[in-house]
Coordinates of C-alpha atoms and ligand atoms in Angstrom, one line a residue:
M1 CA -13.8 -8.0 -27.8
L2 CA -10.9 -7.4 -25.8
N3 CA -7.1 -7.8 -27.2
L4 CA -5.1 -8.7 -24.3
N5 CA -1.4 -9.2 -24.7
D6 CA -1.8 -11.8 -21.7
A7 CA -5.1 -13.4 -22.7
A8 CA -5.0 -15.5 -19.3
L9 CA -6.0 -12.2 -17.3
F10 CA -9.3 -12.4 -18.8
R11 CA -11.1 -14.6 -16.2
Q12 CA -14.8 -15.6 -15.9
Q13 CA -14.4 -18.1 -13.1
C14 CA -14.1 -17.2 -9.3
Y15 CA -10.6 -17.8 -7.5
I16 CA -11.3 -19.7 -4.4
D17 CA -8.6 -21.7 -2.5
G18 CA -6.0 -21.3 -5.7
A19 CA -8.6 -22.6 -8.1
W20 CA -10.6 -21.0 -10.9
R21 CA -14.3 -22.2 -10.1
D22 CA -17.7 -21.9 -11.2
A23 CA -20.9 -21.3 -9.4
D24 CA -22.2 -24.8 -7.6
G25 CA -25.4 -24.4 -9.7
G26 CA -23.5 -23.3 -12.9
G27 CA -25.3 -19.8 -12.9
T28 CA -23.6 -17.0 -14.0
Q29 CA -24.1 -13.1 -14.3
R30 CA -23.6 -11.1 -17.2
V31 CA -20.8 -8.3 -17.5
A32 CA -21.4 -5.4 -20.3
N33 CA -19.3 -2.4 -21.5
P34 CA -21.1 0.6 -20.0
S35 CA -19.9 2.7 -23.1
T36 CA -21.5 0.6 -25.8
G37 CA -23.8 -2.3 -23.6
A38 CA -22.1 -5.1 -25.5
A39 CA -21.4 -8.0 -23.3
L40 CA -17.8 -8.6 -22.1
G41 CA -18.6 -11.9 -20.8
T42 CA -19.8 -13.6 -17.5
T43 CA -18.7 -14.5 -14.0
P44 CA -20.1 -17.0 -11.7
R45 CA -23.4 -15.9 -9.9
M46 CA -21.9 -17.8 -6.5
G47 CA -23.8 -17.5 -3.0
A48 CA -23.4 -18.3 0.4
A49 CA -22.4 -21.9 0.1
E50 CA -19.2 -20.8 -2.2
T51 CA -18.3 -17.9 0.1
R52 CA -18.4 -20.2 3.1
R53 CA -15.9 -22.4 1.2
A54 CA -13.9 -19.2 0.5
I55 CA -13.7 -18.2 4.0
A56 CA -12.7 -21.9 4.9
A57 CA -9.9 -21.8 2.8
A58 CA -8.8 -18.3 3.6
E59 CA -9.0 -19.5 7.4
A60 CA -6.9 -22.7 6.5
A61 CA -4.1 -20.5 4.9
W62 CA -4.0 -18.0 7.6
P63 CA -1.4 -19.9 9.9
A64 CA 1.0 -20.4 7.4
W65 CA 1.1 -17.0 5.8
R66 CA 1.2 -15.2 8.9
A67 CA 3.9 -17.3 10.2
K68 CA 6.0 -15.9 7.3
T69 CA 8.4 -13.3 8.2
A70 CA 7.5 -9.9 7.1
K71 CA 10.4 -10.0 5.0
E72 CA 9.0 -13.0 3.0
R73 CA 5.6 -11.7 3.0
A74 CA 7.1 -8.1 1.9
A75 CA 9.0 -9.9 -1.2
I76 CA 6.0 -11.7 -2.2
L77 CA 4.1 -8.5 -2.4
R78 CA 6.6 -6.8 -4.2
T79 CA 6.3 -9.5 -7.2
W80 CA 2.7 -8.8 -7.1
Y81 CA 3.6 -5.1 -7.5
E82 CA 6.0 -5.5 -10.2
L83 CA 3.5 -7.9 -11.9
M84 CA 0.6 -5.5 -11.9
L85 CA 3.3 -2.7 -13.3
A86 CA 4.4 -5.0 -16.2
H87 CA 0.9 -6.2 -17.3
Q88 CA -0.5 -2.5 -16.9
E89 CA -1.8 -2.0 -20.3
D90 CA -3.9 -5.0 -20.1
L91 CA -4.8 -4.5 -16.5
A92 CA -6.2 -0.8 -17.5
A93 CA -8.0 -2.2 -21.0
L94 CA -10.0 -4.7 -18.7
L95 CA -10.7 -1.7 -16.4
T96 CA -11.8 0.5 -19.1
A97 CA -14.2 -1.9 -20.7
E98 CA -15.9 -2.9 -17.9
Q99 CA -15.9 0.2 -15.9
G100 CA -16.1 3.0 -18.8
K101 CA -13.3 5.5 -17.6
P102 CA -10.9 7.2 -20.2
L103 CA -7.6 4.6 -21.0
A104 CA -5.5 7.4 -19.4
E105 CA -7.3 7.4 -16.4
A106 CA -7.3 3.6 -16.2
R107 CA -3.4 3.6 -16.6
G108 CA -3.4 6.0 -13.6
E109 CA -5.5 3.9 -11.4
I110 CA -3.5 0.7 -12.2
L111 CA -0.2 2.8 -11.0
Y112 CA -2.4 3.9 -8.2
G113 CA -3.4 0.7 -7.3
A114 CA -0.2 -1.1 -7.5
S115 CA 1.4 1.9 -5.5
F116 CA -0.7 0.3 -2.3
I117 CA 0.8 -2.9 -2.8
E118 CA 4.5 -1.3 -2.9
W119 CA 3.5 0.6 -0.1
F120 CA 2.2 -1.9 2.2
A121 CA 5.1 -4.4 1.0
E122 CA 7.6 -2.0 2.5
E123 CA 5.2 -1.4 5.8
A124 CA 5.3 -5.0 6.4
K125 CA 8.5 -4.8 7.5
R126 CA 7.6 -2.0 9.9
I127 CA 5.1 -3.1 12.1
Y128 CA 6.8 -2.0 15.5
G129 CA 5.6 -3.0 19.1
D130 CA 6.2 -1.3 22.1
T131 CA 8.3 -1.7 25.4
I132 CA 6.4 0.0 28.5
P133 CA 8.5 0.7 31.6
Q134 CA 7.2 -2.0 34.5
P135 CA 5.0 -0.3 37.1
A136 CA 5.9 -2.8 39.8
A137 CA 9.4 -4.6 40.1
G138 CA 9.7 -8.0 38.5
R139 CA 7.5 -7.3 36.0
R140 CA 8.4 -6.9 32.4
L141 CA 5.5 -5.2 29.8
V142 CA 5.8 -5.7 26.2
V143 CA 3.3 -4.7 23.2
V144 CA 3.4 -6.7 19.9
K145 CA 0.9 -6.6 17.2
Q146 CA -0.6 -9.3 15.5
P147 CA -3.0 -10.1 12.2
V148 CA -6.3 -9.6 12.8
G149 CA -7.1 -12.7 10.7
V150 CA -9.5 -13.2 7.8
V151 CA -10.5 -10.3 6.2
A152 CA -13.7 -9.6 4.0
A153 CA -13.3 -7.1 1.3
I154 CA -16.5 -5.6 -0.2
T155 CA -15.7 -3.0 -3.2
P156 CA -17.1 -0.7 -5.7
W157 CA -17.4 -0.4 -9.3
N158 CA -15.8 2.8 -9.7
F159 CA -12.2 2.2 -9.0
P160 CA -12.0 -1.6 -9.5
N161 CA -8.4 -2.2 -9.1
A162 CA -7.5 0.1 -6.7
M163 CA -10.2 -0.1 -4.2
I164 CA -8.9 -4.1 -3.9
T165 CA -5.2 -3.3 -3.6
R166 CA -5.9 -0.4 -0.7
K167 CA -7.5 -3.5 1.5
A168 CA -5.7 -6.2 0.2
G169 CA -2.0 -4.6 0.2
P170 CA -2.3 -4.2 4.0
A171 CA -4.2 -6.9 5.0
L172 CA -1.4 -9.1 3.3
A173 CA 1.2 -7.1 4.6
A174 CA -0.2 -7.4 8.1
G175 CA -0.2 -11.3 7.8
C176 CA -4.0 -11.5 7.0
T177 CA -5.8 -13.7 4.5
V178 CA -8.7 -12.1 2.5
V179 CA -12.3 -12.9 0.5
V180 CA -13.2 -10.2 -1.8
K181 CA -16.2 -9.5 -3.6
P182 CA -16.0 -7.2 -6.4
A183 CA -18.8 -5.1 -7.7
S184 CA -20.9 -7.0 -9.9
Q185 CA -20.5 -4.7 -12.8
T186 CA -16.9 -4.7 -12.9
P187 CA -15.6 -8.1 -11.9
Y188 CA -12.8 -8.7 -14.3
S189 CA -10.1 -6.2 -12.9
A190 CA -10.4 -8.2 -9.5
L191 CA -9.8 -11.4 -11.4
A192 CA -6.9 -10.4 -13.0
L193 CA -5.3 -9.3 -9.9
A194 CA -6.1 -12.7 -8.6
E195 CA -4.1 -14.2 -11.7
L196 CA -1.3 -12.0 -10.9
A197 CA -1.5 -13.1 -6.9
A198 CA -1.1 -16.5 -7.9
R199 CA 1.8 -15.9 -10.4
A200 CA 3.5 -13.8 -7.7
G201 CA 3.6 -16.7 -5.2
I202 CA 0.7 -15.6 -3.1
P203 CA -0.2 -18.9 -1.8
R204 CA -3.4 -20.9 -2.6
G205 CA -6.1 -19.4 0.0
V206 CA -4.8 -16.5 0.9
F207 CA -6.3 -14.3 -1.7
N208 CA -9.7 -15.4 -3.0
V209 CA -12.3 -13.9 -5.0
V210 CA -16.1 -14.6 -5.4
T211 CA -18.6 -12.9 -7.2
G212 CA -22.2 -13.2 -7.2
A213 CA -25.4 -12.6 -5.4
A214 CA -23.9 -9.2 -3.0
G215 CA -26.9 -9.8 -0.3
A216 CA -26.0 -13.9 -0.2
I217 CA -22.5 -13.2 -0.2
G218 CA -22.2 -10.4 2.2
G219 CA -24.6 -12.0 4.5
E220 CA -22.0 -15.0 5.0
L221 CA -19.2 -12.7 4.9
T222 CA -20.7 -10.5 7.7
A223 CA -22.2 -13.5 9.6
N224 CA -19.5 -16.2 9.6
P225 CA -17.1 -15.8 12.9
A226 CA -14.3 -16.9 11.2
V227 CA -14.2 -13.5 9.5
R228 CA -12.7 -11.2 11.8
K229 CA -12.3 -8.1 9.7
L230 CA -14.9 -6.7 7.5
S231 CA -13.2 -3.6 5.1
F232 CA -16.1 -2.1 2.6
T233 CA -16.1 0.6 0.1
G234 CA -19.1 1.9 -1.5
S235 CA -22.4 3.9 -0.4
T236 CA -23.1 4.9 3.1
E237 CA -26.6 3.1 2.5
I238 CA -25.1 -0.5 2.3
G239 CA -22.2 0.5 4.8
R240 CA -25.0 1.0 7.6
E241 CA -26.1 -2.1 6.6
L242 CA -22.9 -4.3 6.8
M243 CA -22.0 -2.6 9.7
A244 CA -25.2 -3.6 11.6
Q245 CA -24.8 -7.2 10.1
S246 CA -21.4 -7.7 11.4
A247 CA -22.2 -6.4 14.9
A248 CA -23.5 -9.9 15.5
T249 CA -19.7 -11.5 15.5
V250 CA -18.1 -8.4 16.6
K251 CA -16.0 -7.9 13.6
K252 CA -13.3 -5.0 13.2
I253 CA -14.8 -3.0 10.3
S254 CA -13.2 -0.1 8.0
L255 CA -15.9 1.9 6.2
E256 CA -15.1 4.2 2.9
L257 CA -18.4 5.5 2.1
G258 CA -20.4 8.5 0.6
G259 CA -19.1 12.1 0.3
N260 CA -20.7 15.6 -0.2
A261 CA -17.2 17.5 -0.7
P262 CA -17.5 21.1 -0.9
F263 CA -15.0 23.3 -3.0
I264 CA -14.9 26.7 -1.5
V265 CA -13.2 29.4 -3.9
F266 CA -12.5 32.6 -1.8
D267 CA -12.0 36.0 -3.4
D268 CA -8.1 35.7 -3.1
A269 CA -7.8 32.6 -4.9
D270 CA -6.0 31.9 -7.9
L271 CA -8.6 31.8 -10.2
D272 CA -6.5 29.7 -13.0
A273 CA -5.7 27.2 -10.3
A274 CA -9.2 26.9 -8.7
V275 CA -10.4 26.2 -12.3
A276 CA -7.9 23.6 -13.2
G277 CA -8.5 22.1 -9.6
A278 CA -12.4 22.1 -9.9
I279 CA -11.9 20.4 -13.0
A280 CA -9.7 18.0 -11.7
S281 CA -11.8 17.4 -8.6
K282 CA -15.5 17.3 -10.2
Y283 CA -15.0 15.4 -13.4
R284 CA -12.5 12.8 -12.8
N285 CA -14.0 9.2 -13.7
T286 CA -16.8 11.3 -14.9
G287 CA -17.6 12.5 -11.1
Q288 CA -18.3 9.2 -10.1
T289 CA -15.6 9.2 -7.5
C290 CA -16.7 9.6 -3.6
V291 CA -14.3 12.8 -3.0
C292 CA -15.7 14.4 -6.4
T293 CA -16.5 17.9 -5.5
N294 CA -20.1 18.1 -5.1
R295 CA -20.9 21.5 -4.2
L296 CA -18.6 24.5 -5.4
L297 CA -19.1 27.4 -2.9
V298 CA -17.8 30.5 -4.9
Q299 CA -17.4 34.1 -2.9
A300 CA -19.4 36.8 -4.1
G301 CA -16.9 39.1 -5.6
I302 CA -15.2 36.5 -8.0
Y303 CA -18.5 34.5 -8.8
D304 CA -19.3 35.4 -12.3
E305 CA -15.8 35.4 -13.3
F306 CA -15.2 32.2 -12.1
A307 CA -18.6 30.7 -13.5
R308 CA -17.5 32.1 -16.6
R309 CA -14.0 30.4 -16.9
L310 CA -15.2 26.9 -15.4
A311 CA -18.3 26.7 -18.1
E312 CA -15.2 27.4 -20.5
A313 CA -13.2 24.9 -19.5
V314 CA -16.1 22.3 -19.0
S315 CA -17.5 22.8 -22.3
G316 CA -14.2 21.6 -23.9
L317 CA -13.9 18.2 -22.1
K318 CA -14.0 15.5 -24.6
V319 CA -16.9 13.4 -24.0
A320 CA -16.2 9.8 -25.9
D321 CA -15.9 5.6 -25.3
G322 CA -12.7 5.4 -23.2
F323 CA -10.8 3.5 -25.8
E324 CA -10.9 6.7 -28.0
P325 CA -7.5 8.6 -27.9
G326 CA -8.0 12.0 -25.9
S327 CA -11.3 10.9 -24.2
Q328 CA -11.6 13.1 -20.9
Q329 CA -15.4 12.1 -19.8
G330 CA -16.7 8.3 -20.3
P331 CA -20.0 7.0 -19.8
L332 CA -22.1 6.9 -16.5
I333 CA -21.8 3.5 -15.1
D334 CA -25.8 3.0 -15.7
E335 CA -29.1 4.2 -16.3
A336 CA -29.7 4.3 -12.6
A337 CA -26.5 6.8 -12.8
V338 CA -28.3 9.0 -15.3
A339 CA -31.6 9.5 -13.7
K340 CA -29.8 10.6 -10.5
V341 CA -27.8 13.0 -12.7
E342 CA -30.8 14.2 -14.7
A343 CA -32.9 14.3 -11.3
H344 CA -30.5 16.5 -9.7
I345 CA -30.0 19.0 -12.8
G346 CA -34.0 19.2 -13.1
D347 CA -34.7 19.8 -9.3
A348 CA -32.3 22.5 -9.3
V349 CA -33.5 24.2 -12.7
A350 CA -36.9 23.9 -11.1
K351 CA -36.0 26.0 -7.9
G352 CA -34.2 28.6 -9.9
A353 CA -30.6 27.5 -11.0
R354 CA -29.1 28.4 -14.5
I355 CA -27.4 25.6 -16.9
V356 CA -24.2 27.5 -18.0
A357 CA -22.6 24.4 -19.6
G358 CA -24.1 20.9 -20.7
G359 CA -27.2 20.1 -18.9
K360 CA -28.3 16.9 -20.6
R361 CA -27.6 13.8 -22.1
H362 CA -24.7 13.8 -24.6
A363 CA -25.4 13.2 -28.7
L364 CA -23.3 9.9 -28.3
G365 CA -26.0 8.3 -26.7
G366 CA -26.3 5.4 -24.1
T367 CA -25.3 6.7 -20.6
F368 CA -22.9 9.4 -21.7
F369 CA -23.6 12.9 -20.5
E370 CA -22.8 16.5 -21.0
P371 CA -20.4 17.7 -18.6
T372 CA -22.4 20.4 -16.9
V373 CA -22.4 23.4 -14.5
L374 CA -25.0 24.9 -12.8
A375 CA -25.1 28.5 -11.2
D376 CA -27.3 30.6 -8.7
V377 CA -27.5 27.0 -6.9
T378 CA -29.4 27.1 -3.3
P379 CA -29.0 25.1 -0.5
E380 CA -33.0 24.3 -1.1
M381 CA -31.9 22.1 -4.1
A382 CA -31.3 18.4 -3.6
V383 CA -27.4 18.9 -5.0
A384 CA -27.0 20.6 -1.8
R385 CA -27.8 17.3 0.4
E386 CA -27.3 14.5 -1.7
E387 CA -24.3 13.0 -3.7
T388 CA -24.6 13.3 -7.5
F389 CA -21.9 11.1 -8.4
G390 CA -21.9 12.4 -12.1
P391 CA -20.5 15.3 -14.4
V392 CA -22.2 18.2 -12.4
A393 CA -20.9 21.2 -10.7
P394 CA -23.3 23.2 -8.8
L395 CA -22.3 26.7 -8.0
F396 CA -23.5 28.4 -4.8
R397 CA -22.7 31.8 -4.0
F398 CA -21.5 33.0 -0.4
D399 CA -20.1 36.5 1.3
T400 CA -18.2 35.6 4.3
E401 CA -15.7 33.3 5.3
E402 CA -17.8 32.1 8.4
E403 CA -20.7 31.3 5.8
A404 CA -18.7 29.4 3.9
I405 CA -17.4 27.3 6.7
R406 CA -21.4 27.0 7.7
L407 CA -22.4 25.9 4.2
A408 CA -19.3 23.5 3.9
N409 CA -20.1 21.8 7.0
D410 CA -24.0 21.6 6.7
T411 CA -23.9 17.9 5.9
E412 CA -23.9 14.4 7.5
F413 CA -20.9 13.4 5.3
G414 CA -17.2 14.2 6.5
L415 CA -15.2 12.7 3.4
A416 CA -13.1 15.1 1.4
S417 CA -13.4 19.0 1.2
Y418 CA -11.4 21.4 -1.0
F419 CA -10.8 25.4 -0.9
Y420 CA -8.6 27.9 -2.7
S421 CA -7.0 30.8 -0.9
R422 CA -3.4 32.4 -0.6
D423 CA -4.2 34.1 2.7
I424 CA -1.9 32.3 5.2
G425 CA -4.1 33.2 8.1
R426 CA -7.4 32.2 6.3
V427 CA -6.0 28.8 5.2
W428 CA -5.2 27.6 8.9
R429 CA -8.8 28.8 9.9
V430 CA -10.8 27.1 7.4
A431 CA -8.5 23.7 7.0
E432 CA -9.0 23.3 10.9
A433 CA -12.9 24.3 10.8
L434 CA -13.8 22.5 8.0
E435 CA -15.4 18.9 9.7
Y436 CA -13.9 16.2 7.0
G437 CA -11.3 13.4 6.9
M438 CA -9.4 15.2 4.3
V439 CA -8.6 18.7 3.0
G440 CA -7.2 19.8 -0.2
I441 CA -5.7 23.3 -0.2
N442 CA -5.2 24.6 -3.8
E443 CA -5.3 21.2 -4.7
G444 CA -8.0 19.2 -6.4
L445 CA -6.5 15.6 -6.5
I446 CA -5.0 14.5 -3.0
S447 CA -5.4 10.7 -2.9
T448 CA -2.0 9.0 -2.3
E449 CA -0.8 5.5 -1.0
V450 CA 1.2 7.7 1.2
A451 CA -1.6 9.7 2.9
P452 CA -4.6 8.6 5.1
F453 CA -7.5 8.3 2.7
G454 CA -10.9 8.1 4.8
G455 CA -13.8 10.3 6.3
I456 CA -15.5 11.3 9.5
K457 CA -19.4 11.7 10.2
Q458 CA -21.2 9.3 7.8
S459 CA -18.5 9.1 5.2
G460 CA -17.1 6.0 7.4
L461 CA -14.7 4.5 9.9
G462 CA -11.0 4.3 9.5
R463 CA -8.1 5.0 7.3
E464 CA -6.7 3.2 4.4
G465 CA -3.2 3.7 2.9
S466 CA -0.5 5.8 4.8
K467 CA 1.6 4.2 8.1
Y468 CA -2.3 4.4 9.4
G469 CA -3.8 2.1 7.2
I470 CA -2.2 -1.3 8.3
E471 CA -3.4 -0.6 11.6
E472 CA -6.9 -1.5 10.5
Y473 CA -5.5 -5.0 10.3
L474 CA -3.8 -5.5 13.2
E475 CA -4.6 -6.7 16.8
V476 CA -2.7 -4.9 19.9
K477 CA -1.6 -7.5 22.3
Y478 CA -0.1 -6.5 25.8
L479 CA 2.1 -9.2 27.3
C480 CA 2.8 -8.8 30.9
M481 CA 5.7 -11.1 31.9
G482 CA 6.2 -11.6 35.9
G483 CA 8.4 -13.5 38.0
I484 CA 11.5 -11.6 37.1
G485 CA 13.1 -10.9 40.3
A486 CA 14.5 -7.6 41.4
Ligands
NDP1 N1 -15.7 6.2 0.3 C1 -15.3 5.9 -0.8 O1 -14.1 5.7 -1.0 C2 -16.0 5.3 -1.8 C3 -17.6 5.6 -1.7 N2 -18.6 5.1 -3.1 C4 -19.8 5.3 -2.6 O2 -20.6 4.3 -3.0 C5 -21.8 4.7 -3.9 C6 -21.5 4.0 -5.6 O3 -20.6 2.9 -5.5 P1 -21.4 1.8 -5.4 O4 -20.8 0.4 -5.9 O5 -23.0 2.0 -6.3 O6 -22.0 1.5 -3.9 P2 -22.9 0.3 -3.5 O7 -22.7 0.3 -2.0 O8 -24.0 0.0 -4.1 O9 -22.1 -1.2 -3.8 C7 -20.7 -1.4 -3.5 C8 -20.2 -2.7 -3.1 O10 -21.1 -3.4 -1.9 C9 -22.2 -4.5 -2.9 N3 -23.3 -4.6 -2.3 C10 -24.1 -4.0 -2.7 N4 -25.3 -4.5 -1.8 C11 -25.2 -5.1 -0.8 C12 -25.4 -6.1 0.2 N5 -26.7 -6.0 0.8 N6 -24.7 -6.9 1.0 C13 -23.2 -7.1 0.5 N7 -22.6 -6.3 -0.5 C14 -23.3 -5.6 -1.1 C15 -22.0 -4.3 -4.6 O11 -22.3 -5.5 -5.0 P3 -23.3 -5.6 -6.3 O12 -22.2 -4.8 -7.1 O13 -23.2 -6.9 -7.0 O14 -24.2 -4.8 -5.9 C16 -20.4 -3.6 -4.5 O15 -19.4 -4.4 -4.6 C17 -21.5 6.2 -4.0 O16 -22.5 6.6 -3.1 C18 -20.0 6.5 -3.6 O17 -19.9 7.5 -3.0 C19 -17.9 4.8 -4.0 C20 -16.6 4.3 -4.1 C21 -15.6 5.1 -3.0
LIG2 O1 -13.6 5.1 -4.6 C1 -13.2 6.1 -4.8 O2 -14.0 7.2 -5.2 C2 -11.8 6.5 -4.5 O3 -11.6 6.1 -2.8 C3 -11.7 7.8 -4.8 S1 -9.8 8.0 -4.8 O4 -9.0 7.1 -3.8 O5 -9.3 7.3 -6.2 O6 -9.1 9.6 -4.7

C-alpha cells in the first residue's frame, strides 16, 4: 500500500463544488498498480448526472472567480504551486503507484506540472489588451480580453499530474473555472491536486474532478452549453470524436493528440549527443509520451555506428518497478499497450527488420518490456505509420537531406520532431522544412512551461504553456466608444 506522509492526499472520492462525493449509485471503478497488478483502491464511477452538477458548480463559481483581480488569482495559484512542491514526494509516489513510471521521472513530472501553475500565476497579471487608433473622429477603440468561462479538461494516463496543471493553470489564471476528467487508470494524481487546490484557497466550484464512465462524462462535457471550452490531451481518435461532439455548441477547443516523431541523425552529427538524445526522446516514460521519437532516420554513412552505439546504450537501461532505486524503464500501462508493441515488432521483423536490442517481454513479467532497437526498418512497416507508444526504436536509413525531410514529413501527424546536425545551413533548412509544431535541434527533451507545446495536422489544435497558452482560455472583446466629440 501507499505510505504517504500526508494520507489526506490519497482521495477515493470525486471533488465537486468543494466537497468529496461518491457516485449517485455508489458505483466505483478499480485502480491498479500497472507494475504489480495490485489494487490501489477505487474511485467513483460517475456519469452524466454528476457531471452536470460539476458543470453547474463551475458555472456558479465563475462570476466571483473572474471578479477577483489578476493579482488575487495569481496569489492563490502561487500558493497551490508551493503546496505541490511541499508535497512533491507524496505526489510522486501516487503517480508512480498508479502510472508505473520510475520515481525519478515522477518527481520530475511533479516539478514540471507545478511549473505550469507557477508560470500562469505570473501570466495572469500580463493579460494585456490594446487601444486602436480611431478610424473616425469622436470614437475610441479598445480591445479587452476576458475569460472564456467554464472549461472541460479531459486528460490522459501518461502524465497524470502535468497534463492537468497544463490546462488548469492557464484556465484559472485567465479567470475560468474547470471540470477535469482524468484518465480512469490514473485518477489519484488529479484528486490529490484537488485536495491541494482546496488548501490553497481555490474557492468551491472553481476546480472540480469527476471520474467514471468516459463516454457519459465526455458526452455531458461536450454537449452542455454552459461549458464554453474543451481542452483534451489524448489519442487522435478520441480527439476527433470530442471535436465533433463539441460542434453542436460551438465550443472553443484545444487538442493535444497523437504523434509520430522523426529523429533524424545526419552524418555531421555529434554521435554521442545523438545517442543520448535518442535515449531521452525515445525511452522517457517507457516510450509512452506523445512527443517520443517514433522513427529514427539515420544517414547511411553513420548508420551502422549509430545503431551499434544506440543498441549498447539501450541494453544498459534498467527495467524495474518504478519504486526500485535506479529504475529507468517502468511497466507499460496495460496489456493492450504490450500487444501493440509486440504487433509492431512482429510486423517489422516479418518484413525484414532486424532486432539489435531487446525485442520481447521482460523477464519481470506483467507489462514490463525489453527496451528494443530495430534495424533495417522500411516505410512499408507499421512502425513507420503508427505511433508505437512503447520502448521501440526503429532505425530507417537515408542517403540525402531531401530524402530525410520527405520521409520525416510523410505522416498525418505533426507534433514533435528532432534532428542532429552541426551544419548551420542544414540546421536552418531542415528546421524550416519539417512539418511539425515543435523541432528539437541537437536536443531530445524539449518540453518546458515557457515554450508553446502543440502540434499541427492531425496532432492537434492550439498551444499549451508559454505566453501563447493563456490565449486558449480568453475571449477578445472589441469596444467601440462613440460620441466623444472632436
Ligand atoms: N499530444 C499529447 O500531448 C498527448 C497525446 N497522447 C496520445 O493519447 C494516446 C494514449 O493516451 P490515452 O490516455 O490512451 O488516450 P485516450 O484518448 O484513450 O484517453 C485520453 C482521455 O480521454 C478519455 N476518453 C476516452 N474515450 C472518451 C470518450 N469517448 N469521451 C470522453 N473522454 C474519453 C480517457 O478516459 P478513460 O481513461 O476513462 O478511458 C482519458 O481520460 C496516444 O495516442 C498518445 O499519443 C497522450 C498524451 C499526450
Ligand atoms: O502527454 C505527453 O506525452 C506530454 O505532453 C509530453 S511532455 O509535455 O511531458 O513532453
